[in-house]
Coordinates of C-alpha atoms in Angstrom, one line a residue:
X1 CA -2.2 70.3 61.3
X2 CA 0.4 68.7 58.6
X3 CA 3.7 71.0 57.6
X4 CA 4.4 71.2 53.9
X5 CA 7.2 72.5 51.8
X6 CA 5.8 74.2 48.9
X7 CA 6.7 76.0 45.7
X8 CA 4.5 78.7 44.4
X9 CA 4.5 81.4 41.9
X10 CA 2.5 84.7 41.8
X11 CA 0.7 86.6 38.9
X12 CA 4.1 88.0 37.9
X13 CA 5.6 84.7 37.8
X14 CA 8.0 85.2 40.6
X15 CA 8.8 82.0 42.6
X16 CA 8.2 81.6 46.1
X17 CA 9.4 78.7 48.4
X18 CA 8.8 77.8 52.2
X19 CA 6.9 75.7 54.4
X20 CA 3.3 76.2 56.0
X21 CA 1.3 74.1 58.2
X22 CA -2.1 73.0 56.8
X23 CA -4.9 70.7 57.1
X24 CA -4.2 69.2 53.9
X25 CA -2.9 70.1 50.3
X26 CA -6.0 71.3 49.3
X27 CA -6.1 73.6 52.4
X28 CA -2.7 74.7 51.5
X29 CA -3.6 75.6 48.0
X30 CA -6.5 77.6 49.0
X31 CA -4.3 79.6 51.7
X32 CA -1.8 80.5 49.0
X33 CA -4.4 81.4 46.5
X34 CA -5.9 84.0 49.1
X35 CA -2.3 85.3 49.3
X36 CA -2.1 85.9 45.4
X37 CA -0.1 82.8 44.6
X38 CA -0.6 79.3 42.8
X39 CA 0.7 76.3 44.2
X40 CA 3.3 74.5 42.0
X41 CA 4.6 71.8 44.1
X42 CA 4.0 70.6 47.6
X43 CA 5.6 68.0 50.0
X44 CA 4.7 67.1 53.4
X45 CA 7.6 67.3 55.7
X46 CA 7.7 64.6 58.7
X47 CA 7.6 66.1 61.9
X48 CA 8.9 62.8 63.7
X49 CA 12.5 63.2 64.7
X50 CA 14.9 60.7 63.5
X51 CA 16.4 58.7 66.2
X52 CA 19.5 56.3 65.5
X53 CA 18.7 52.7 65.9
X54 CA 19.9 51.2 69.2
X55 CA 22.6 48.4 69.2
X56 CA 21.9 44.8 70.5
X57 CA 23.5 45.8 73.8
X58 CA 21.3 48.9 74.2
X59 CA 18.2 46.6 73.2
X60 CA 19.3 43.9 75.8
X61 CA 19.7 46.3 78.7
X62 CA 16.3 48.2 77.9
X63 CA 14.3 44.8 77.7
X64 CA 16.0 43.4 80.6
X65 CA 15.3 46.5 82.9
X66 CA 11.7 46.9 81.8
X67 CA 11.2 43.3 82.3
X68 CA 12.6 43.5 85.7
X69 CA 10.6 46.5 86.5
X70 CA 7.4 45.1 85.2
X71 CA 7.6 41.9 87.1
X72 CA 8.1 43.6 90.4
X73 CA 4.5 45.3 89.8
X74 CA 5.5 48.5 88.4
X75 CA 3.4 50.0 85.8
X76 CA 4.8 50.5 82.1
X77 CA 4.7 54.0 82.5
X78 CA 6.6 54.3 85.8
X79 CA 9.0 51.7 84.3
X80 CA 9.9 53.8 81.3
X81 CA 10.5 56.7 83.7
X82 CA 12.9 54.8 85.8
X83 CA 14.7 53.6 82.7
X84 CA 14.7 57.1 81.3
X85 CA 16.2 58.5 84.5
X86 CA 19.1 56.0 84.8
X87 CA 22.5 57.5 84.9
X88 CA 25.2 56.7 82.1
X89 CA 22.4 56.6 79.4
X90 CA 23.7 58.5 76.2
X91 CA 21.5 61.7 75.8
X92 CA 20.2 60.5 72.4
X93 CA 19.0 57.4 73.8
X94 CA 17.4 59.1 76.9
X95 CA 15.7 61.4 74.4
X96 CA 14.2 58.4 72.8
X97 CA 12.8 56.9 76.1
X98 CA 11.4 60.1 77.2
X99 CA 9.7 60.5 73.5
X100 CA 8.3 56.8 74.0
X101 CA 7.1 57.8 77.5
X102 CA 5.3 60.8 76.1
X103 CA 3.7 58.9 73.6
X104 CA 2.4 56.3 76.5
X105 CA 1.0 59.1 78.5
X106 CA -1.2 59.9 75.7
X107 CA -2.7 56.6 75.9
X108 CA -1.1 55.0 73.0
X109 CA 0.1 51.6 73.3
X110 CA 4.0 50.7 73.8
X111 CA 4.2 48.8 70.5
X112 CA 2.7 52.0 68.7
X113 CA 4.7 54.3 70.6
X114 CA 7.9 52.3 69.8
X115 CA 6.8 51.9 66.0
X116 CA 6.5 55.4 65.8
X117 CA 10.1 56.2 66.4
X118 CA 11.1 53.9 63.6
X119 CA 14.2 53.1 65.2
X120 CA 13.2 49.7 66.9
X121 CA 13.6 46.4 65.0
X122 CA 10.5 44.8 63.9
X123 CA 11.2 41.6 65.9
X124 CA 10.9 43.6 69.1
X125 CA 7.7 45.3 67.9
X126 CA 6.0 42.3 66.7
X127 CA 6.7 40.3 70.3
X128 CA 5.3 43.3 72.2
X129 CA 2.4 43.5 70.1
X130 CA 2.0 39.8 70.9
X131 CA 2.8 40.3 74.5
X132 CA 0.2 43.2 74.7
X133 CA -2.4 41.0 73.4
X134 CA -1.8 38.2 75.6
X135 CA -0.9 40.2 78.7
X136 CA 2.3 38.7 79.4
X137 CA 4.3 41.8 78.5
X138 CA 6.8 41.1 81.4
X139 CA 7.7 37.8 79.8
X140 CA 8.1 38.8 76.4
X141 CA 10.5 41.7 77.6
X142 CA 12.6 38.9 79.2
X143 CA 12.6 36.8 76.3
X144 CA 13.5 39.9 74.0
X145 CA 16.3 40.6 76.6
X146 CA 17.9 37.0 76.3
X147 CA 17.4 37.2 72.6
X148 CA 19.5 40.7 72.3
X149 CA 22.1 39.5 74.7
X150 CA 23.0 36.2 72.7
X151 CA 22.8 38.1 69.7
X152 CA 25.3 41.0 71.1
X153 CA 27.6 38.3 72.4
X154 CA 27.8 36.5 68.8
X155 CA 28.6 39.7 67.3
X156 CA 31.3 40.6 69.9
X157 CA 32.7 37.1 69.5
X158 CA 33.1 37.5 65.7
X159 CA 34.2 41.2 66.0
X160 CA 36.9 40.2 68.8
X161 CA 38.0 37.3 66.6
X162 CA 38.7 39.5 63.8
X163 CA 40.7 42.1 65.6
X164 CA 44.1 40.6 65.2
X165 CA 43.8 39.9 61.4
X166 CA 42.6 43.5 60.9
X167 CA 45.4 45.1 63.0
X168 CA 48.0 42.9 61.1
X169 CA 46.5 44.0 57.7
X170 CA 46.7 47.5 58.5
X171 CA 50.2 47.4 60.2
X172 CA 51.2 45.5 56.8
X173 CA 50.0 48.4 54.5
X174 CA 51.5 51.0 57.3
X175 CA 54.9 49.2 56.7
X176 CA 54.8 49.1 52.8
X177 CA 53.6 52.7 52.9
X178 CA 56.6 53.6 55.2
X179 CA 59.0 52.1 52.9
X180 CA 57.3 53.3 49.5
X181 CA 57.2 57.0 50.9
X182 CA 60.3 57.5 53.0
X183 CA 63.1 54.9 52.5
X184 CA 62.7 54.5 48.5
X185 CA 63.3 58.2 47.8
X186 CA 66.7 57.9 49.3
X187 CA 67.6 55.6 46.1
X188 CA 66.2 58.1 43.4
X189 CA 69.6 59.9 42.9
X190 CA 71.2 56.5 42.9
X191 CA 68.9 55.2 40.3
X192 CA 69.0 58.1 38.2
X193 CA 72.8 57.4 37.2
X194 CA 71.9 54.2 35.8
X195 CA 71.2 53.7 32.1
X196 CA 68.2 51.6 32.4
X197 CA 66.2 50.1 35.0
X198 CA 64.3 46.8 35.6
X199 CA 60.6 46.9 35.0
X200 CA 59.8 46.1 38.8
X201 CA 62.0 49.0 39.8
X202 CA 60.4 51.5 37.2
X203 CA 57.0 50.6 38.6
X204 CA 58.0 50.9 42.2
X205 CA 60.0 54.3 41.8
X206 CA 56.8 55.7 39.8
X207 CA 54.6 54.6 42.6
X208 CA 56.9 56.1 45.1
X209 CA 56.9 59.2 43.2
X210 CA 53.2 59.3 43.1
X211 CA 52.4 58.8 46.5
X212 CA 55.2 61.3 47.7
X213 CA 54.3 64.3 45.3
X214 CA 50.6 63.6 44.7
X215 CA 49.3 61.9 47.9
X216 CA 46.2 64.1 48.0
X217 CA 45.2 62.5 44.4
X218 CA 46.0 58.8 46.1
X219 CA 43.6 59.7 48.8
X220 CA 40.8 61.1 46.6
X221 CA 41.2 58.0 44.6
X222 CA 40.9 55.7 47.8
X223 CA 37.9 57.7 49.0
X224 CA 36.3 57.6 45.5
X225 CA 36.6 53.9 45.2
X226 CA 35.0 53.6 48.6
X227 CA 32.3 55.8 47.7
X228 CA 31.7 53.9 44.2
X229 CA 31.8 50.6 46.4
X230 CA 29.0 51.8 48.7
X231 CA 26.8 52.9 45.8
X232 CA 27.3 49.6 43.7
X233 CA 26.4 47.6 46.9
X234 CA 23.3 49.4 47.2
X235 CA 22.3 48.1 43.5
X236 CA 19.8 45.1 44.1
X237 CA 21.5 42.9 41.5
X238 CA 24.9 43.6 42.8
X239 CA 24.1 43.1 46.6
X240 CA 22.3 40.0 45.6
X241 CA 25.5 38.4 44.1
X242 CA 27.7 39.6 46.8
X243 CA 25.3 38.1 49.3
X244 CA 25.3 34.8 47.3
X245 CA 28.9 34.6 47.3
X246 CA 28.9 34.8 51.1
X247 CA 27.1 31.5 51.5
X248 CA 29.2 29.8 48.9
X249 CA 32.8 30.9 49.6
X250 CA 35.1 27.8 50.1
X251 CA 35.6 28.6 53.7
X252 CA 33.9 31.7 55.1
X253 CA 30.6 30.6 53.4
X254 CA 30.4 27.8 56.1
X255 CA 30.8 30.2 58.7
X256 CA 28.3 32.7 57.3
X257 CA 25.6 29.7 56.9
X258 CA 26.2 29.0 60.7
X259 CA 25.8 32.7 61.8
X260 CA 22.4 32.9 59.5
X261 CA 21.0 29.6 61.0
X262 CA 21.9 30.9 64.4
X263 CA 20.3 34.1 63.8
X264 CA 17.0 32.9 62.3
X265 CA 16.5 30.0 64.7
X266 CA 17.0 32.4 67.7
X267 CA 14.6 35.2 66.1
X268 CA 11.9 32.4 65.2
X269 CA 12.1 30.9 68.7
X270 CA 11.7 34.2 70.2
X271 CA 8.7 35.0 68.1
X272 CA 7.2 31.5 68.2
X273 CA 7.5 31.4 72.1
X274 CA 5.8 34.9 72.5
X275 CA 2.7 33.2 71.0
X276 CA 2.8 34.6 67.4
X277 CA 1.5 32.6 64.7
X278 CA 4.0 30.7 62.6
X279 CA 3.7 32.5 59.5
X280 CA 3.8 36.0 60.8
X281 CA 6.9 34.8 62.9
X282 CA 8.5 33.4 59.7
X283 CA 7.9 36.7 57.8
X284 CA 9.6 38.8 60.6
X285 CA 12.3 36.1 61.1
X286 CA 13.1 35.7 57.4
X287 CA 13.6 39.7 57.0
X288 CA 16.5 39.8 59.9
X289 CA 18.9 37.9 58.3
X290 CA 21.0 40.5 56.8
X291 CA 21.4 38.5 53.7
X292 CA 19.3 39.5 50.8
X293 CA 19.8 36.2 48.7
X294 CA 18.7 34.2 51.6
X295 CA 15.8 36.5 52.5
X296 CA 14.3 36.5 49.0
X297 CA 13.9 32.6 49.3
X298 CA 11.3 33.1 52.0
X299 CA 8.8 34.4 49.3
X300 CA 8.4 30.7 48.5
X301 CA 8.7 29.3 52.0
X302 CA 5.8 31.2 53.3
X303 CA 3.4 30.1 50.9
X304 CA 4.3 26.6 51.2
X305 CA 3.9 26.7 54.9
X306 CA 0.4 28.4 54.4
X307 CA -0.8 25.7 52.2
X308 CA 0.0 23.1 54.6
X309 CA 3.5 22.0 54.2
X310 CA 5.5 21.3 57.1
X311 CA 8.1 23.8 58.3
X312 CA 11.0 21.6 58.3
X313 CA 10.3 20.5 54.7
X314 CA 9.8 24.0 53.6
X315 CA 13.1 25.3 55.0
X316 CA 14.9 22.4 53.7
X317 CA 15.1 24.0 50.4
X318 CA 16.6 27.4 51.6
X319 CA 20.0 27.8 50.3
X320 CA 21.9 29.4 53.1
X321 CA 21.0 27.4 56.3
X322 CA 22.7 24.3 57.3
X323 CA 20.6 21.1 56.8
X324 CA 20.6 20.7 60.5
X325 CA 18.1 23.5 61.0
X326 CA 15.5 21.5 59.1
X327 CA 16.3 18.1 60.8
X328 CA 16.1 19.7 64.3
X329 CA 12.7 21.6 63.4
X330 CA 11.2 18.2 62.3
X331 CA 12.1 16.8 65.7
X332 CA 10.4 19.7 67.3
X333 CA 7.3 19.2 65.1
X334 CA 6.9 15.5 65.7
X335 CA 7.4 16.1 69.5
X336 CA 5.6 19.3 69.9
X337 CA 8.4 21.3 71.2
X338 CA 9.2 23.2 68.4
X339 CA 10.2 26.4 70.6
X340 CA 12.5 24.4 72.3
X341 CA 14.3 22.8 69.7
X342 CA 14.6 26.0 67.8
X343 CA 16.3 27.5 71.1
X344 CA 18.6 24.6 71.4
X345 CA 19.8 24.7 67.7
X346 CA 20.4 28.4 68.2
X347 CA 22.7 27.8 71.2
X348 CA 24.5 25.0 69.2
X349 CA 25.0 27.1 66.3
X350 CA 26.2 30.0 68.1
X351 CA 29.0 27.9 69.7
X352 CA 29.8 26.4 66.3
X353 CA 30.0 29.9 65.0
X354 CA 32.5 30.9 67.7
X355 CA 34.6 27.7 66.8
X356 CA 34.5 28.4 63.1
X357 CA 35.3 32.1 63.6
X358 CA 38.4 31.2 65.6
X359 CA 39.4 28.3 62.9
X360 CA 39.0 31.2 60.2
X361 CA 41.2 33.4 62.1
X362 CA 43.8 30.7 62.7
X363 CA 43.8 30.5 58.7
X364 CA 43.9 34.1 58.2
X365 CA 47.0 34.9 60.1
X366 CA 49.6 32.9 58.2
X367 CA 48.0 34.1 54.9
X368 CA 48.4 37.7 56.1
X369 CA 51.8 37.2 57.3
X370 CA 52.5 35.6 53.7
X371 CA 50.9 38.4 51.9
X372 CA 53.1 41.0 53.7
X373 CA 56.3 39.0 53.3
X374 CA 55.6 39.0 49.5
X375 CA 55.0 42.9 49.4
X376 CA 58.2 43.4 51.3
X377 CA 59.9 40.9 49.4
X378 CA 59.0 42.5 46.1
X379 CA 60.1 45.8 47.2
X380 CA 63.5 44.3 48.3
X381 CA 64.2 42.7 44.9
X382 CA 63.0 45.8 43.0
X383 CA 65.5 47.8 44.9
X384 CA 68.4 45.1 44.8
X385 CA 68.0 44.3 41.1
X386 CA 69.4 47.2 39.6
X387 CA 72.1 47.3 41.9
X388 CA 72.9 43.9 41.2
X389 CA 72.9 44.6 37.5
X390 CA 75.3 47.4 37.8
X391 CA 78.0 45.2 39.7
X392 CA 77.4 42.5 37.2
X393 CA 78.1 45.2 34.4
X394 CA 81.0 46.6 36.1
X395 CA 82.5 43.3 36.8
X396 CA 81.8 42.3 33.1
X397 CA 83.6 45.3 31.8
X398 CA 86.7 44.7 34.0

């Protein structure tokens, strides 16, 4: 029985809204007709609970524990029971594991049970399906644990490297706001006695007055701009343009290419090593990059591989990967060790991404310090300029 949210009218034209379980829309229409109502609109309500997507760290821990238990000879149902009963698990994650366990007890396969929750990545589902077909799900779980562990480590490296620049930027903005909202108003009476003020001073005092007296409007403007930015970034054309710029920026573009290359090679290596066909592995790996511009190019890559073109040649034309990827894959194709070479370049790219991130942060620090100095310098000049002009006028009059 499915649950429907419906809108209906009776013979007098009065509108009724509600929910009702029925075998289908036709059965719902018949039931309402028996009640003297005519169905106007019906929409099936999903009975599947929405779960939050798990982080790379949570996925790694889950796969590692399940792999260890399965290798020890424990059944998959008992393994899920043990994982769900562990201490320290967040209530939402525990509820998710118990929900998957309930599906397993009904006789549904692990991949189908996890897919029904709509919170596990396609990479994980594809590899588990492959493991269920080959009977080595414990090995697949081990590979997944290693994959997500390295993915989490790369994310943490980038996040930790960017912490200091973000803190410095926030402190810079905080210092400027403190000066504008608390210190500048102290000069208002002094400036009011002057006949005319320079342009920078007029602008700065107007900004100070606005932030002090109408701070709520400033806050609403900032929040509104944030919401508009998120809406614009969801527009396909704008999102594609932004993602194109990510791989063509002067300095950060190289870093993004390294990260995308590492992510793609790691994902493809995990899928291919689990026994998945290369075309299917390409379809999944190409959709996990997090960059629409690069992902769109796989629409041309996959047909080329299907038609017989080598993987290295097809990937050579992708704008967003380092050329080193196709060269390494070519060696793997010639030696028959494609999975090993993919794993090797993934590790190399992850190390290079860490080094590139550190270089980027090293460049950002003096840039942010210079920006902060320029902002504070502008404020000092705007404050001192009318005072200096006043002294100059007095001296000239004397």
